[in-house]
PDB file of C-alpha atoms in Angstrom:
ATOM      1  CA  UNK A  29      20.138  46.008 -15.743  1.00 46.00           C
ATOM      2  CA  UNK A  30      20.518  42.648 -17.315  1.00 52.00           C
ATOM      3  CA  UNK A  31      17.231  40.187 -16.103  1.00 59.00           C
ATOM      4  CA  UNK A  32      18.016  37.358 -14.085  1.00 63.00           C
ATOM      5  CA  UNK A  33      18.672  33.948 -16.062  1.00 61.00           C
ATOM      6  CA  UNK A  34      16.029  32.343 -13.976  1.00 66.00           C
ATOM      7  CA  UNK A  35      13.152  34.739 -14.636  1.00 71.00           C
ATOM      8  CA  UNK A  36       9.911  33.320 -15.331  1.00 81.00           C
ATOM      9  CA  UNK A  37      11.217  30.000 -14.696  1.00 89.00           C
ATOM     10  CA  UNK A  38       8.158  27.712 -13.916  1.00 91.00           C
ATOM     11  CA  UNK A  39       9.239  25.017 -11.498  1.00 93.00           C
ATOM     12  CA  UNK A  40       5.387  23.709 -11.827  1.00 94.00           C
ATOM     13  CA  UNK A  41       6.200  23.368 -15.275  1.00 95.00           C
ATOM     14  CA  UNK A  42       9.132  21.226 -15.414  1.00 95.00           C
ATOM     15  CA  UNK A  43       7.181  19.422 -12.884  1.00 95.00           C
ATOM     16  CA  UNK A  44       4.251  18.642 -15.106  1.00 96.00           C
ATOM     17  CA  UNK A  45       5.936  18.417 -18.378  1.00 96.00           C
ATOM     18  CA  UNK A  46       8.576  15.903 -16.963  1.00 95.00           C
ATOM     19  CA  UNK A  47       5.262  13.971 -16.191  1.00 95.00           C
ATOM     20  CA  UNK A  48       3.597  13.964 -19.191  1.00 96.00           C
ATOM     21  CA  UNK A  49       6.727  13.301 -20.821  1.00 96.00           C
ATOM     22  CA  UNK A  50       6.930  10.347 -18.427  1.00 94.00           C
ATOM     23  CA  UNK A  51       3.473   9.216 -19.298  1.00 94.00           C
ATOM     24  CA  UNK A  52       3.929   9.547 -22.904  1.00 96.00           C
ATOM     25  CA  UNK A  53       6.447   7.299 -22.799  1.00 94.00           C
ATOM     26  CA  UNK A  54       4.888   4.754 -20.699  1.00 92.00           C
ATOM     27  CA  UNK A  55       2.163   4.939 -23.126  1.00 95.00           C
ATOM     28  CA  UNK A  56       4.038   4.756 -26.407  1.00 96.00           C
ATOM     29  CA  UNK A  57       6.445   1.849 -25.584  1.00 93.00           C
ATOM     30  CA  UNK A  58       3.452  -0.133 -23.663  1.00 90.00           C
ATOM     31  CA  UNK A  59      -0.313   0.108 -25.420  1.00 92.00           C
ATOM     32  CA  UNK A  60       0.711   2.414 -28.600  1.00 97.00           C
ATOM     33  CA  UNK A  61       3.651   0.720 -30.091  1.00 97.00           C
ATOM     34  CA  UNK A  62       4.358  -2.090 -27.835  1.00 94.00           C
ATOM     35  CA  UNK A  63       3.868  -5.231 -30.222  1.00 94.00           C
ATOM     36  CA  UNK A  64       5.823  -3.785 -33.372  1.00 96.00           C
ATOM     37  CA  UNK A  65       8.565  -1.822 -30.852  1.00 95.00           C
ATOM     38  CA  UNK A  66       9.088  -5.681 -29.264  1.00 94.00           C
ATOM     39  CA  UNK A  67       8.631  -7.392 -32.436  1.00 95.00           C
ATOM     40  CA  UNK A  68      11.710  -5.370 -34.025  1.00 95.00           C
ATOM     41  CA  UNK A  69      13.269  -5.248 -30.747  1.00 93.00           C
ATOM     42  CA  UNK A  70      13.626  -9.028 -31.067  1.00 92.00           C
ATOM     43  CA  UNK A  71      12.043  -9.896 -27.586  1.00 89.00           C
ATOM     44  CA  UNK A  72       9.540 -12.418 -27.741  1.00 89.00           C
ATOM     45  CA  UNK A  73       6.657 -10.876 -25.670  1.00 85.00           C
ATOM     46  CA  UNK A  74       5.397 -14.066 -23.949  1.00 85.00           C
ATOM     47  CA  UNK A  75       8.743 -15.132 -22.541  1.00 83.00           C
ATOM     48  CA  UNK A  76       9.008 -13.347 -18.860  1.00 76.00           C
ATOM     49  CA  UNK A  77      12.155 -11.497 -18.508  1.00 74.00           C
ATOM     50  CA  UNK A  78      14.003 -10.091 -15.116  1.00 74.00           C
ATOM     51  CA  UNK A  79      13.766  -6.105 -16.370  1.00 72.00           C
ATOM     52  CA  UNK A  80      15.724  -3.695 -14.241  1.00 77.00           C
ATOM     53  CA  UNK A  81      12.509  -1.718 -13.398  1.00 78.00           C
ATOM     54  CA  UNK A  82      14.131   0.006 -10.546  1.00 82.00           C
ATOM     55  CA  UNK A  83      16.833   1.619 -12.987  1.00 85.00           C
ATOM     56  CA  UNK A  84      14.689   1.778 -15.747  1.00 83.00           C
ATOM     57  CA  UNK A  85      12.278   3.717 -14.016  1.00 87.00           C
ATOM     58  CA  UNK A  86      14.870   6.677 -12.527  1.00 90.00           C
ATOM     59  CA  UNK A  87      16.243   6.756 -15.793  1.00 91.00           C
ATOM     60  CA  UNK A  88      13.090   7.635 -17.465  1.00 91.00           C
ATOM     61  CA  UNK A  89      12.410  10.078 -14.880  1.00 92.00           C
ATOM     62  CA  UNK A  90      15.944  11.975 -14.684  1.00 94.00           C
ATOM     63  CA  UNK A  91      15.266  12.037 -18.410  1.00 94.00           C
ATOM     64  CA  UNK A  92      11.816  13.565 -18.522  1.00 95.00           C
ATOM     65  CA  UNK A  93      12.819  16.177 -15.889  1.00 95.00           C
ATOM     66  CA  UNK A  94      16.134  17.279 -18.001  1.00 96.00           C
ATOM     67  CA  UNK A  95      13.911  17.421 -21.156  1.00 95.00           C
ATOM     68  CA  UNK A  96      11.190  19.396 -19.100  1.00 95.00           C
ATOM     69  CA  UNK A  97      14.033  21.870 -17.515  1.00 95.00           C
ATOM     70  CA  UNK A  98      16.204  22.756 -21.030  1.00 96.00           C
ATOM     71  CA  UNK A  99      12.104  23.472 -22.490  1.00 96.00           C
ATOM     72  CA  UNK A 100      11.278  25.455 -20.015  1.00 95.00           C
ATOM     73  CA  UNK A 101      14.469  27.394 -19.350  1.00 94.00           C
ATOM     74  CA  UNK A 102      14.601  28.057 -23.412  1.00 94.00           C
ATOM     75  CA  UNK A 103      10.113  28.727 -23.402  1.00 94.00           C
ATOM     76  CA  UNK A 104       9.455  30.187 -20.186  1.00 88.00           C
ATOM     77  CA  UNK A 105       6.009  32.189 -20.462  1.00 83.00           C
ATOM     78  CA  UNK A 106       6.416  33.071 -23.864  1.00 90.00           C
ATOM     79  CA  UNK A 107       3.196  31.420 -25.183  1.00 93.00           C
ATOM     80  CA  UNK A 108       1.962  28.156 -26.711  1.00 95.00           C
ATOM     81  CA  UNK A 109       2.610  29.048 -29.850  1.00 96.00           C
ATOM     82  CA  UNK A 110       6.458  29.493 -29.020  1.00 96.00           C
ATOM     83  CA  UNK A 111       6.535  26.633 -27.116  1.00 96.00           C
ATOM     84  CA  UNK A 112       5.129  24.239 -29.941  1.00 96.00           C
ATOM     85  CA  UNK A 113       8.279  25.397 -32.018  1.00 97.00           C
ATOM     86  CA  UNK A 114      10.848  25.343 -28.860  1.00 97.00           C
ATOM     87  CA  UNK A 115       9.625  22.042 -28.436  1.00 97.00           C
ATOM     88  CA  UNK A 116       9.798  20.813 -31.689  1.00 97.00           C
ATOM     89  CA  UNK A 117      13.498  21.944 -32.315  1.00 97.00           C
ATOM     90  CA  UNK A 118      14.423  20.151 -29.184  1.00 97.00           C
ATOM     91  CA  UNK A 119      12.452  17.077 -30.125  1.00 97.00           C
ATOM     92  CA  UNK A 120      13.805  17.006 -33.357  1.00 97.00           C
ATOM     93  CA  UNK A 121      17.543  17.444 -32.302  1.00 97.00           C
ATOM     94  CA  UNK A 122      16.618  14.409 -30.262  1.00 96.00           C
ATOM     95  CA  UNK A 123      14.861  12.001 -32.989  1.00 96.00           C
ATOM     96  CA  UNK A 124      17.985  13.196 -35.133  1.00 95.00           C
ATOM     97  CA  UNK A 125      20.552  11.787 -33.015  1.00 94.00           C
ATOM     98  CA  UNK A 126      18.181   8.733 -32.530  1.00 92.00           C
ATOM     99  CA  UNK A 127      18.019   8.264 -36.281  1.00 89.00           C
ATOM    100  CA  UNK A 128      21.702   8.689 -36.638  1.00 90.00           C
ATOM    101  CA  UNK A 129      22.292   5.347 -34.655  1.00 87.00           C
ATOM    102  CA  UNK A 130      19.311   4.041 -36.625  1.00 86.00           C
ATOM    103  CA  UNK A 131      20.985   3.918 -39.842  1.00 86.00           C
ATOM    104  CA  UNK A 132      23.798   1.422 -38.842  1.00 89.00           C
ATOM    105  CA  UNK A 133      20.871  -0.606 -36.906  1.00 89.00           C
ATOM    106  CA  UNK A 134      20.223  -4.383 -38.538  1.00 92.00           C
ATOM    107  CA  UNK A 135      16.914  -4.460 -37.041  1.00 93.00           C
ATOM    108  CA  UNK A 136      13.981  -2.628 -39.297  1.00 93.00           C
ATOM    109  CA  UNK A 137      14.081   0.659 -39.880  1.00 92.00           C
ATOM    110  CA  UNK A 138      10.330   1.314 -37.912  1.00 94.00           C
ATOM    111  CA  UNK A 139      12.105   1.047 -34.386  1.00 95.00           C
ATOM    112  CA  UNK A 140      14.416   3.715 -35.511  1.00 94.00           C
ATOM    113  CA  UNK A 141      10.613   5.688 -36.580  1.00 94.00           C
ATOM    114  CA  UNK A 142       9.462   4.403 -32.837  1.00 96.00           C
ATOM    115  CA  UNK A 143      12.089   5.401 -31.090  1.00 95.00           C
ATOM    116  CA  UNK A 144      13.077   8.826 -33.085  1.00 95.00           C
ATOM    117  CA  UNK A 145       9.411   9.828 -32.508  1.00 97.00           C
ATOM    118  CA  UNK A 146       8.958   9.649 -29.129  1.00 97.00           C
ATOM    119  CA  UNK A 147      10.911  12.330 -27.577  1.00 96.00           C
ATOM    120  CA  UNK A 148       9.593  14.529 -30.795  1.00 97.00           C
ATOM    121  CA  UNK A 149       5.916  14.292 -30.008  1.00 97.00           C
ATOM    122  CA  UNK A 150       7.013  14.304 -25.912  1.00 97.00           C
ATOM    123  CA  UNK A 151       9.059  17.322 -26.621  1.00 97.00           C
ATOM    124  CA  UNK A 152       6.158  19.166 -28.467  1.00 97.00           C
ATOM    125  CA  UNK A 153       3.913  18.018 -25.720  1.00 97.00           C
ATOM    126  CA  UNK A 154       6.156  19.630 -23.066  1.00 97.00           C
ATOM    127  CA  UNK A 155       7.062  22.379 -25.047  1.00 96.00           C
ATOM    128  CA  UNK A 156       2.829  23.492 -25.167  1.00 97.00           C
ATOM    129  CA  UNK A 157       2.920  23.087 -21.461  1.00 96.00           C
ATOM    130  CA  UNK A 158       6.117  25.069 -20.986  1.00 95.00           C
ATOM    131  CA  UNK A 159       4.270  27.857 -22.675  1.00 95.00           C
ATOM    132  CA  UNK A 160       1.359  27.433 -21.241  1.00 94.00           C
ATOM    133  CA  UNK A 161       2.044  27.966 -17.438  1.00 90.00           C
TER     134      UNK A 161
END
């Protein structure tokens, strides 16, 4: 008998690595790299601008919870250790298609680093906890 594609499947794990996923990036783009991400963004920090928190907000979260899901449907409870690697192949297929727009960018080439290396390091990060729990 063939095992059921949902197996092992860890709900609580999506749940938590869609959160620190979301964290991470609340942390990276706000105390971490916030004055070199805005400076090469262009966006003069002191000027107050009308962001679309509402839709930035359930974008970031639909994200972290798809990122979470495809890590812990490919990790399940295979270990750590499996789910450092997992994680890193999805993080880097990310950051590669981030860097691919990078290269025809104007702006300097660190906000291609800043934003390539976020989902890496997030998808690590969730990667660890999908083979954790």
């Amino acid at each position: 008998s063939h095992p059921q594609i949902m197996d092992d499947f860890s709900w609580l794990a999506v749940l938590i690595g869609a959160i620190a996923f979301y964290f991470l990036g609340a942390a990276w783009y706000s105390f971490l790299f916030r004055k070199p991400w805005l400076s090469d963004m262009g966006i003069d920090p002191n000027v107050d601008r009308q962001a679309p928190m509402g839709s930035m907000l359930l974008a970031s979260g639909v994200s972290a919870v798809v990122v979470a899901g495809v890590i812990e449907f490919i990790v399940r409870d295979a270990g750590v250790g499996f789910g450092l690697c997992r994680g890193a192949m999805v993080g880097a297929a990310m950051a590669a298609a981030i860097g691919q727009c990078a290269f025809y960018d104007t702006r300097p080439r660190r906000l291609g680093l800043i934003n390539g290396a976020y989902p890496l390091v997030g998808a690590i990060l969730v990667g660890a906890i999908a083979g954790a729990l």
